[in-house]
GROMACS .gro file of N, CA and C in nm:
model
  510
    1MET      N    1  13.485  21.707   7.530
    1MET     CA    2  13.416  21.600   7.495
    1MET      C    3  13.484  21.512   7.452
    2GLY      N    4  13.532  21.581   7.324
    2GLY     CA    5  13.616  21.500   7.214
    2GLY      C    6  13.719  21.384   7.277
    3SER      N    7  13.773  21.415   7.396
    3SER     CA    8  13.896  21.383   7.437
    3SER      C    9  13.843  21.240   7.505
    4LYS      N   10  13.729  21.235   7.560
    4LYS     CA   11  13.654  21.172   7.664
    4LYS      C   12  13.604  21.025   7.535
    5LEU      N   13  13.561  21.069   7.463
    5LEU     CA   14  13.511  20.999   7.316
    5LEU      C   15  13.620  20.920   7.292
    6ARG      N   16  13.738  20.977   7.221
    6ARG     CA   17  13.847  20.909   7.180
    6ARG      C   18  13.919  20.814   7.315
    7CYS      N   19  13.918  20.847   7.424
    7CYS     CA   20  13.941  20.744   7.535
    7CYS      C   21  13.844  20.621   7.557
    8LEU      N   22  13.717  20.622   7.534
    8LEU     CA   23  13.618  20.545   7.540
    8LEU      C   24  13.644  20.430   7.429
    9ALA      N   25  13.675  20.521   7.307
    9ALA     CA   26  13.727  20.403   7.154
    9ALA      C   27  13.789  20.382   7.200
   10ASN      N   28  13.943  20.429   7.245
   10ASN     CA   29  14.086  20.364   7.305
   10ASN      C   30  14.056  20.210   7.364
   11CYS      N   31  13.994  20.216   7.504
   11CYS     CA   32  13.912  20.131   7.564
   11CYS      C   33  13.886  20.056   7.493
   12GLY      N   34  13.789  20.037   7.417
   12GLY     CA   35  13.742  19.947   7.337
   12GLY      C   36  13.821  19.913   7.221
   13VAL      N   37  13.889  19.993   7.203
   13VAL     CA   38  13.998  19.907   7.076
   13VAL      C   39  14.061  19.786   7.154
   14VAL      N   40  14.131  19.823   7.294
   14VAL     CA   41  14.198  19.728   7.386
   14VAL      C   42  14.089  19.607   7.352
   15LEU      N   43  13.966  19.667   7.436
   15LEU     CA   44  13.867  19.529   7.456
   15LEU      C   45  13.845  19.442   7.308
   16GLY      N   46  13.869  19.494   7.214
   16GLY     CA   47  13.836  19.428   7.043
   16GLY      C   48  13.983  19.341   7.034
   17VAL      N   49  14.092  19.396   7.103
   17VAL     CA   50  14.224  19.347   7.075
   17VAL      C   51  14.208  19.221   7.158
   18MET      N   52  14.153  19.204   7.300
   18MET     CA   53  14.145  19.122   7.383
   18MET      C   54  14.017  19.020   7.321
   19ASP      N   55  13.906  19.037   7.215
   19ASP     CA   56  13.868  18.985   7.205
   19ASP      C   57  13.888  18.897   7.033
   20LEU      N   58  13.992  18.949   6.976
   20LEU     CA   59  14.090  18.869   6.876
   20LEU      C   60  14.152  18.802   6.921
   21LEU      N   61  14.212  18.809   7.042
   21LEU     CA   62  14.335  18.708   7.089
   21LEU      C   63  14.224  18.582   7.138
   22HIS      N   64  14.104  18.572   7.223
   22HIS     CA   65  14.003  18.515   7.254
   22HIS      C   66  13.980  18.424   7.105
   23GLY      N   67  13.929  18.481   7.019
   23GLY     CA   68  13.930  18.431   6.879
   23GLY      C   69  14.028  18.352   6.824
   24LEU      N   70  14.157  18.428   6.829
   24LEU     CA   71  14.252  18.338   6.766
   24LEU      C   72  14.298  18.211   6.891
   25ALA      N   73  14.286  18.200   7.004
   25ALA     CA   74  14.273  18.075   7.083
   25ALA      C   75  14.204  18.034   7.082
   26THR      N   76  14.080  18.047   7.040
   26THR     CA   77  13.967  17.939   7.010
   26THR      C   78  14.007  17.863   6.896
   27LEU      N   79  14.032  17.934   6.769
   27LEU     CA   80  14.114  17.895   6.653
   27LEU      C   81  14.210  17.797   6.677
   28ALA      N   82  14.328  17.817   6.731
   28ALA     CA   83  14.391  17.736   6.796
   28ALA      C   84  14.412  17.640   6.916
   29PHE      N   85  14.314  17.599   6.964
   29PHE     CA   86  14.272  17.518   7.049
   29PHE      C   87  14.198  17.429   6.991
   30TYR      N   88  14.120  17.441   6.910
   30TYR     CA   89  14.035  17.400   6.836
   30TYR      C   90  14.104  17.300   6.694
   31GLY      N   91  14.192  17.381   6.648
   31GLY     CA   92  14.267  17.315   6.500
   31GLY      C   93  14.352  17.246   6.591
   32TYR      N   94  14.437  17.248   6.672
   32TYR     CA   95  14.492  17.096   6.754
   32TYR      C   96  14.411  17.022   6.748
   33GLN      N   97  14.285  17.042   6.856
   33GLN     CA   98  14.204  16.892   6.855
   33GLN      C   99  14.176  16.857   6.729
   34TYR      N  100  14.154  16.930   6.610
   34TYR     CA  101  14.130  16.893   6.473
   34TYR      C  102  14.236  16.817   6.442
   35GLY      N  103  14.366  16.827   6.425
   35GLY     CA  104  14.449  16.740   6.374
   35GLY      C  105  14.499  16.584   6.522
   36SER      N  106  14.472  16.642   6.630
   36SER     CA  107  14.496  16.496   6.738
   36SER      C  108  14.360  16.411   6.726
   37HIS      N  109  14.234  16.439   6.728
   37HIS     CA  110  14.133  16.369   6.690
   37HIS      C  111  14.128  16.247   6.535
   38TYR      N  112  14.146  16.362   6.466
   38TYR     CA  113  14.161  16.242   6.302
   38TYR      C  114  14.292  16.195   6.330
   39ASN      N  115  14.390  16.169   6.375
   39ASN     CA  116  14.478  16.096   6.407
   39ASN      C  117  14.471  16.040   6.506
   40CYS      N  118  14.405  15.919   6.515
   40CYS     CA  119  14.386  15.829   6.642
   40CYS      C  120  14.511  15.744   6.663
   41HIS      N  121  14.522  15.756   6.789
   41HIS     CA  122  14.643  15.677   6.841
   41HIS      C  123  14.543  15.587   6.946
   42TRP      N  124  14.410  15.539   6.990
   42TRP     CA  125  14.364  15.457   7.077
   42TRP      C  126  14.419  15.303   7.007
   43ASN      N  127  14.434  15.251   7.142
   43ASN     CA  128  14.450  15.092   7.089
   43ASN      C  129  14.352  14.996   7.018
   44HIS      N  130  14.198  15.072   7.010
   44HIS     CA  131  14.100  15.035   6.973
   44HIS      C  132  14.077  15.026   6.839
   45GLY      N  133  14.172  15.091   6.758
   45GLY     CA  134  14.147  15.087   6.590
   45GLY      C  135  14.073  15.203   6.579
   46ILE      N  136  14.084  15.258   6.471
   46ILE     CA  137  13.991  15.360   6.413
   46ILE      C  138  13.833  15.365   6.399
   47ARG      N  139  13.785  15.189   6.381
   47ARG     CA  140  13.631  15.220   6.412
   47ARG      C  141  13.600  15.291   6.528
   48TRP      N  142  13.657  15.204   6.621
   48TRP     CA  143  13.664  15.311   6.769
   48TRP      C  144  13.693  15.439   6.787
   49CYS      N  145  13.766  15.506   6.717
   49CYS     CA  146  13.804  15.658   6.724
   49CYS      C  147  13.689  15.716   6.684
   50ARG      N  148  13.600  15.659   6.536
   50ARG     CA  149  13.489  15.745   6.511
   50ARG      C  150  13.375  15.748   6.598
   51TYR      N  151  13.322  15.611   6.637
   51TYR     CA  152  13.245  15.601   6.736
   51TYR      C  153  13.255  15.707   6.867
   52TYR      N  154  13.372  15.662   6.899
   52TYR     CA  155  13.398  15.734   7.046
   52TYR      C  156  13.388  15.923   6.988
   53LEU      N  157  13.422  15.941   6.883
   53LEU     CA  158  13.389  16.096   6.873
   53LEU      C  159  13.257  16.120   6.818
   54GLN      N  160  13.162  16.043   6.780
   54GLN     CA  161  13.084  16.102   6.765
   54GLN      C  162  12.955  16.075   6.895
   55GLU      N  163  13.000  15.916   6.960
   55GLU     CA  164  12.918  15.950   7.082
   55GLU      C  165  12.941  16.064   7.181
   56THR      N  166  13.078  16.141   7.170
   56THR     CA  167  13.085  16.255   7.255
   56THR      C  168  13.077  16.347   7.206
   57ASN      N  169  13.041  16.403   7.081
   57ASN     CA  170  12.984  16.529   7.031
   57ASN      C  171  13.139  16.601   7.036
   58HIS      N  172  13.251  16.521   7.034
   58HIS     CA  173  13.369  16.594   7.026
   58HIS      C  174  13.398  16.680   6.883
   59SER      N  175  13.374  16.540   6.800
   59SER     CA  176  13.402  16.608   6.629
   59SER      C  177  13.313  16.702   6.574
   60THR      N  178  13.158  16.701   6.643
   60THR     CA  179  13.124  16.800   6.608
   60THR      C  180  13.133  16.945   6.686
   61ARG      N  181  13.193  16.936   6.757
   61ARG     CA  182  13.239  17.058   6.883
   61ARG      C  183  13.374  17.078   6.841
   62VAL      N  184  13.474  17.002   6.772
   62VAL     CA  185  13.566  17.034   6.693
   62VAL      C  186  13.546  17.159   6.544
   63SER      N  187  13.419  17.099   6.466
   63SER     CA  188  13.406  17.178   6.385
   63SER      C  189  13.315  17.285   6.412
   64TYR      N  190  13.243  17.330   6.531
   64TYR     CA  191  13.189  17.436   6.570
   64TYR      C  192  13.300  17.529   6.620
   65GLY      N  193  13.401  17.434   6.667
   65GLY     CA  194  13.479  17.525   6.722
   65GLY      C  195  13.573  17.615   6.661
   66LEU      N  196  13.591  17.546   6.525
   66LEU     CA  197  13.707  17.604   6.422
   66LEU      C  198  13.585  17.716   6.387
   67ALA      N  199  13.474  17.677   6.335
   67ALA     CA  200  13.359  17.819   6.287
   67ALA      C  201  13.375  17.934   6.367
   68GLU      N  202  13.389  17.898   6.519
   68GLU     CA  203  13.336  17.991   6.627
   68GLU      C  204  13.508  18.058   6.617
   69GLY      N  205  13.563  17.997   6.616
   69GLY     CA  206  13.719  18.085   6.602
   69GLY      C  207  13.732  18.192   6.498
   70VAL      N  208  13.727  18.158   6.388
   70VAL     CA  209  13.693  18.219   6.264
   70VAL      C  210  13.608  18.357   6.274
   71ILE      N  211  13.467  18.334   6.313
   71ILE     CA  212  13.396  18.425   6.331
   71ILE      C  213  13.435  18.488   6.459
   72CYS      N  214  13.486  18.474   6.559
   72CYS     CA  215  13.520  18.551   6.645
   72CYS      C  216  13.636  18.635   6.603
   73THR      N  217  13.710  18.566   6.537
   73THR     CA  218  13.849  18.679   6.466
   73THR      C  219  13.769  18.795   6.371
   74ILE      N  220  13.703  18.748   6.291
   74ILE     CA  221  13.622  18.832   6.193
   74ILE      C  222  13.535  18.956   6.268
   75PHE      N  223  13.476  18.912   6.352
   75PHE     CA  224  13.383  19.031   6.424
   75PHE      C  225  13.484  19.073   6.550
   76ALA      N  226  13.555  19.026   6.616
   76ALA     CA  227  13.700  19.110   6.652
   76ALA      C  228  13.712  19.229   6.543
   77ILE      N  229  13.773  19.221   6.456
   77ILE     CA  230  13.823  19.309   6.368
   77ILE      C  231  13.716  19.390   6.304
   78PHE      N  232  13.623  19.411   6.296
   78PHE     CA  233  13.460  19.435   6.239
   78PHE      C  234  13.439  19.530   6.386
   79LEU      N  235  13.483  19.493   6.531
   79LEU     CA  236  13.463  19.589   6.642
   79LEU      C  237  13.554  19.702   6.664
   80ILE      N  238  13.689  19.673   6.643
   80ILE     CA  239  13.814  19.730   6.606
   80ILE      C  240  13.780  19.841   6.513
   81ILE      N  241  13.710  19.815   6.442
   81ILE     CA  242  13.708  19.941   6.288
   81ILE      C  243  13.584  20.018   6.324
   82ALA      N  244  13.489  19.939   6.365
   82ALA     CA  245  13.387  20.011   6.396
   82ALA      C  246  13.426  20.120   6.583
   83LEU      N  247  13.508  20.122   6.662
   83LEU     CA  248  13.550  20.179   6.756
   83LEU      C  249  13.606  20.275   6.687
   84THR      N  250  13.706  20.250   6.611
   84THR     CA  251  13.820  20.365   6.543
   84THR      C  252  13.761  20.423   6.455
   85LYS      N  253  13.623  20.437   6.404
   85LYS     CA  254  13.566  20.527   6.305
   85LYS      C  255  13.482  20.564   6.387
   86TYR      N  256  13.457  20.518   6.487
   86TYR     CA  257  13.315  20.593   6.567
   86TYR      C  258  13.163  20.538   6.472
   87LYS      N  259  13.165  20.405   6.474
   87LYS     CA  260  13.036  20.380   6.417
   87LYS      C  261  12.961  20.300   6.516
   88TRP      N  262  12.907  20.305   6.596
   88TRP     CA  263  12.850  20.263   6.691
   88TRP      C  264  12.738  20.176   6.700
   89TRP      N  265  12.665  20.199   6.557
   89TRP     CA  266  12.588  20.063   6.536
   89TRP      C  267  12.646  19.982   6.494
   90LEU      N  268  12.786  19.978   6.416
   90LEU     CA  269  12.866  19.878   6.377
   90LEU      C  270  12.875  19.771   6.474
   91ALA      N  271  12.915  19.890   6.616
   91ALA     CA  272  12.980  19.849   6.728
   91ALA      C  273  12.943  19.709   6.791
   92TRP      N  274  12.739  19.772   6.767
   92TRP     CA  275  12.665  19.674   6.846
   92TRP      C  276  12.634  19.562   6.804
   93SER      N  277  12.651  19.561   6.661
   93SER     CA  278  12.661  19.408   6.594
   93SER      C  279  12.722  19.345   6.649
   94TRP      N  280  12.804  19.346   6.707
   94TRP     CA  281  12.926  19.232   6.796
   94TRP      C  282  12.868  19.158   6.865
   95LEU      N  283  12.759  19.195   6.956
   95LEU     CA  284  12.667  19.144   7.078
   95LEU      C  285  12.577  19.039   7.029
   96LEU      N  286  12.585  19.032   6.873
   96LEU     CA  287  12.547  18.907   6.866
   96LEU      C  288  12.624  18.791   6.841
   97LYS      N  289  12.725  18.844   6.800
   97LYS     CA  290  12.823  18.729   6.822
   97LYS      C  291  12.853  18.688   6.926
   98ALA      N  292  12.885  18.765   7.037
   98ALA     CA  293  12.916  18.728   7.212
   98ALA      C  294  12.776  18.631   7.216
   99LEU      N  295  12.617  18.650   7.197
   99LEU     CA  296  12.538  18.583   7.229
   99LEU      C  297  12.542  18.434   7.190
  100ALA      N  298  12.545  18.442   7.036
  100ALA     CA  299  12.575  18.310   6.986
  100ALA      C  300  12.694  18.229   7.037
  101VAL      N  301  12.822  18.284   7.078
  101VAL     CA  302  12.926  18.198   7.142
  101VAL      C  303  12.870  18.140   7.266
  102VAL      N  304  12.810  18.224   7.371
  102VAL     CA  305  12.786  18.216   7.474
  102VAL      C  306  12.669  18.090   7.465
  103ALA      N  307  12.602  18.086   7.392
  103ALA     CA  308  12.499  17.990   7.380
  103ALA      C  309  12.541  17.888   7.353
  104LEU      N  310  12.631  17.896   7.231
  104LEU     CA  311  12.722  17.738   7.184
  104LEU      C  312  12.767  17.673   7.258
  105ASN      N  313  12.874  17.731   7.332
  105ASN     CA  314  12.941  17.681   7.445
  105ASN      C  315  12.843  17.648   7.566
  106GLY      N  316  12.764  17.683   7.597
  106GLY     CA  317  12.652  17.674   7.722
  106GLY      C  318  12.616  17.550   7.642
  107TYR      N  319  12.534  17.506   7.531
  107TYR     CA  320  12.475  17.389   7.497
  107TYR      C  321  12.586  17.256   7.490
  108PHE      N  322  12.701  17.299   7.437
  108PHE     CA  323  12.786  17.230   7.470
  108PHE      C  324  12.813  17.146   7.647
  109ILE      N  325  12.818  17.260   7.707
  109ILE     CA  326  12.883  17.220   7.814
  109ILE      C  327  12.744  17.123   7.900
  110ILE      N  328  12.648  17.174   7.879
  110ILE     CA  329  12.491  17.103   7.967
  110ILE      C  330  12.536  16.951   7.904
  111VAL      N  331  12.524  16.957   7.780
  111VAL     CA  332  12.522  16.811   7.711
  111VAL      C  333  12.598  16.763   7.721
  112TRP      N  334  12.766  16.762   7.775
  112TRP     CA  335  12.909  16.688   7.822
  112TRP      C  336  12.819  16.673   7.937
  113VAL      N  337  12.800  16.762   8.029
  113VAL     CA  338  12.764  16.744   8.190
  113VAL      C  339  12.625  16.628   8.233
  114MET      N  340  12.540  16.652   8.115
  114MET     CA  341  12.442  16.540   8.169
  114MET      C  342  12.501  16.400   8.109
  115GLU      N  343  12.587  16.407   7.984
  115GLU     CA  344  12.620  16.278   7.963
  115GLU      C  345  12.750  16.206   8.080
  116THR      N  346  12.772  16.302   8.132
  116THR     CA  347  12.870  16.238   8.232
  116THR      C  348  12.832  16.176   8.363
  117SER      N  349  12.714  16.256   8.364
  117SER     CA  350  12.638  16.177   8.494
  117SER      C  351  12.537  16.057   8.461
  118ARG      N  352  12.548  16.032   8.325
  118ARG     CA  353  12.459  15.897   8.285
  118ARG      C  354  12.558  15.796   8.302
  119TYR      N  355  12.675  15.791   8.341
  119TYR     CA  356  12.728  15.686   8.328
  119TYR      C  357  12.689  15.578   8.181
  120TYR      N  358  12.716  15.640   8.096
  120TYR     CA  359  12.704  15.554   7.949
  120TYR      C  360  12.841  15.521   7.935
  121HIS      N  361  12.928  15.576   7.987
  121HIS     CA  362  13.076  15.563   7.941
  121HIS      C  363  13.203  15.458   8.051
  122GLN      N  364  13.112  15.378   8.135
  122GLN     CA  365  13.176  15.306   8.149
  122GLN      C  366  13.315  15.257   8.126
  123PHE      N  367  13.308  15.180   7.972
  123PHE     CA  368  13.409  15.122   7.941
  123PHE      C  369  13.513  15.214   7.883
  124TRP      N  370  13.511  15.360   7.918
  124TRP     CA  371  13.651  15.435   7.853
  124TRP      C  372  13.732  15.412   7.937
  125ASP      N  373  13.857  15.428   7.865
  125ASP     CA  374  13.982  15.454   7.980
  125ASP      C  375  14.015  15.592   7.985
  126ARG      N  376  14.134  15.574   8.124
  126ARG     CA  377  14.183  15.726   8.108
  126ARG      C  378  14.182  15.818   8.007
  127HIS      N  379  14.279  15.760   7.927
  127HIS     CA  380  14.261  15.920   7.793
  127HIS      C  381  14.086  15.931   7.789
  128ASN      N  382  14.023  15.894   7.804
  128ASN     CA  383  13.863  15.948   7.715
  128ASN      C  384  13.855  16.010   7.815
  129TYR      N  385  13.836  15.972   7.978
  129TYR     CA  386  13.816  16.093   8.082
  129TYR      C  387  13.868  16.199   8.062
  130ASP      N  388  14.033  16.178   8.016
  130ASP     CA  389  14.112  16.338   8.056
  130ASP      C  390  14.048  16.388   7.941
  131GLN      N  391  14.069  16.343   7.808
  131GLN     CA  392  13.998  16.422   7.687
  131GLN      C  393  13.899  16.492   7.721
  132ASN      N  394  13.761  16.401   7.762
  132ASN     CA  395  13.654  16.482   7.778
  132ASN      C  396  13.626  16.583   7.913
  133GLN      N  397  13.761  16.590   8.015
  133GLN     CA  398  13.777  16.703   8.076
  133GLN      C  399  13.846  16.802   8.027
  134VAL      N  400  13.940  16.800   7.898
  134VAL     CA  401  13.944  16.891   7.845
  134VAL      C  402  13.861  16.973   7.790
  135PHE      N  403  13.813  16.901   7.677
  135PHE     CA  404  13.681  16.966   7.604
  135PHE      C  405  13.614  17.025   7.709
  136LEU      N  406  13.551  17.000   7.833
  136LEU     CA  407  13.494  17.059   7.941
  136LEU      C  408  13.511  17.189   8.007
  137LEU      N  409  13.642  17.166   8.025
  137LEU     CA  410  13.702  17.285   8.051
  137LEU      C  411  13.760  17.401   7.984
  138ALA      N  412  13.800  17.371   7.852
  138ALA     CA  413  13.772  17.475   7.776
  138ALA      C  414  13.641  17.529   7.694
  139GLY      N  415  13.547  17.473   7.721
  139GLY     CA  416  13.428  17.502   7.684
  139GLY      C  417  13.400  17.638   7.790
  140ILE      N  418  13.412  17.578   7.941
  140ILE     CA  419  13.397  17.664   8.055
  140ILE      C  420  13.443  17.797   8.033
  141VAL      N  421  13.589  17.794   8.018
  141VAL     CA  422  13.700  17.872   8.007
  141VAL      C  423  13.650  17.982   7.934
  142LEU      N  424  13.631  17.910   7.757
  142LEU     CA  425  13.568  18.014   7.671
  142LEU      C  426  13.471  18.084   7.714
  143THR      N  427  13.378  18.028   7.773
  143THR     CA  428  13.245  18.102   7.804
  143THR      C  429  13.298  18.219   7.890
  144LEU      N  430  13.337  18.187   8.010
  144LEU     CA  431  13.372  18.261   8.094
  144LEU      C  432  13.453  18.386   8.058
  145ILE      N  433  13.518  18.360   7.944
  145ILE     CA  434  13.605  18.486   7.920
  145ILE      C  435  13.520  18.573   7.815
  146GLU      N  436  13.440  18.513   7.755
  146GLU     CA  437  13.352  18.559   7.676
  146GLU      C  438  13.244  18.656   7.736
  147LEU      N  439  13.171  18.590   7.853
  147LEU     CA  440  13.079  18.692   7.938
  147LEU      C  441  13.198  18.799   7.993
  148VAL      N  442  13.309  18.785   8.035
  148VAL     CA  443  13.355  18.910   8.054
  148VAL      C  444  13.390  19.028   7.969
  149ILE      N  445  13.420  18.974   7.860
  149ILE     CA  446  13.461  19.074   7.733
  149ILE      C  447  13.305  19.122   7.751
  150MET      N  448  13.215  19.028   7.722
  150MET     CA  449  13.063  19.074   7.723
  150MET      C  450  13.014  19.210   7.792
  151PHE      N  451  13.048  19.166   7.901
  151PHE     CA  452  12.970  19.305   8.006
  151PHE      C  453  13.040  19.408   7.996
  152THR      N  454  13.194  19.365   8.016
  152THR     CA  455  13.283  19.494   7.948
  152THR      C  456  13.236  19.594   7.848
  153PHE      N  457  13.190  19.529   7.726
  153PHE     CA  458  13.146  19.582   7.606
  153PHE      C  459  13.056  19.631   7.615
  154CYS      N  460  12.953  19.616   7.653
  154CYS     CA  461  12.815  19.672   7.725
  154CYS      C  462  12.829  19.823   7.813
  155CYS      N  463  12.930  19.773   7.892
  155CYS     CA  464  12.957  19.924   7.946
  155CYS      C  465  13.006  20.016   7.863
  156VAL      N  466  13.130  19.967   7.796
  156VAL     CA  467  13.190  20.077   7.696
  156VAL      C  468  13.123  20.136   7.594
  157VAL      N  469  13.074  20.034   7.541
  157VAL     CA  470  12.983  20.091   7.375
  157VAL      C  471  12.884  20.130   7.448
  158GLY      N  472  12.829  20.083   7.565
  158GLY     CA  473  12.690  20.185   7.583
  158GLY      C  474  12.722  20.359   7.620
  159SER      N  475  12.840  20.379   7.655
  159SER     CA  476  12.888  20.480   7.692
  159SER      C  477  12.918  20.556   7.558
  160PHE      N  478  12.975  20.470   7.487
  160PHE     CA  479  13.034  20.507   7.305
  160PHE      C  480  12.939  20.572   7.237
  161THR      N  481  12.813  20.475   7.264
  161THR     CA  482  12.700  20.534   7.192
  161THR      C  483  12.630  20.667   7.263
  162HIS      N  484  12.625  20.643   7.370
  162HIS     CA  485  12.577  20.811   7.452
  162HIS      C  486  12.665  20.925   7.418
  163LYS      N  487  12.783  20.900   7.413
  163LYS     CA  488  12.865  21.018   7.410
  163LYS      C  489  12.826  21.122   7.284
  164PRO      N  490  12.842  21.021   7.166
  164PRO     CA  491  12.838  21.117   7.032
  164PRO      C  492  12.710  21.187   6.991
  165ARG      N  493  12.588  21.100   7.095
  165ARG     CA  494  12.450  21.147   7.109
  165ARG      C  495  12.421  21.281   7.155
  166LEU      N  496  12.535  21.306   7.268
  166LEU     CA  497  12.536  21.434   7.362
  166LEU      C  498  12.621  21.522   7.309
  167PHE      N  499  12.709  21.474   7.217
  167PHE     CA  500  12.802  21.612   7.147
  167PHE      C  501  12.705  21.634   7.060
  168LEU      N  502  12.620  21.598   6.971
  168LEU     CA  503  12.544  21.618   6.862
  168LEU      C  504  12.444  21.728   6.892
  169HIS      N  505  12.408  21.719   7.021
  169HIS     CA  506  12.340  21.809   7.090
  169HIS      C  507  12.359  21.954   7.094
  170TYR      N  508  12.493  21.947   7.157
  170TYR     CA  509  12.542  22.062   7.181
  170TYR      C  510  12.601  22.130   7.092
   0.00000   0.00000   0.00000
């Protein structure tokens, strides 16, 4: 019984490392976007850049994305610690972070798809369209990765929670 529990814990640690890499990738992407967004390279000047960033919610998303990357990294470390120390109750707290990340990314994806369908952006140049697509695709990819990790997490930690309870009864 102990070796099966250790195998589940190791599988969970691999999952925690994947989530850690997801958090670091999120932090790297939005860190790069932070640097590129606040160094305006458009011909329209700084006033246009600020207007564009506010209208598209990109500046807000960059700020939330940086916070998301930091929180994902911290919770991934908590998940790894919880699984190596056999603290199943601490492992389940990770699910709150996953649901918050999916909700945040889902909100921005829906807002960007709705804004793109409104044709309010007729005056944008090609770079604006490309930048909007980068944010939309990054949001979709990050959400899908988080959903896969969350589904796997529920399977692994559900078994991880059930095994110690069986072990205590025998």
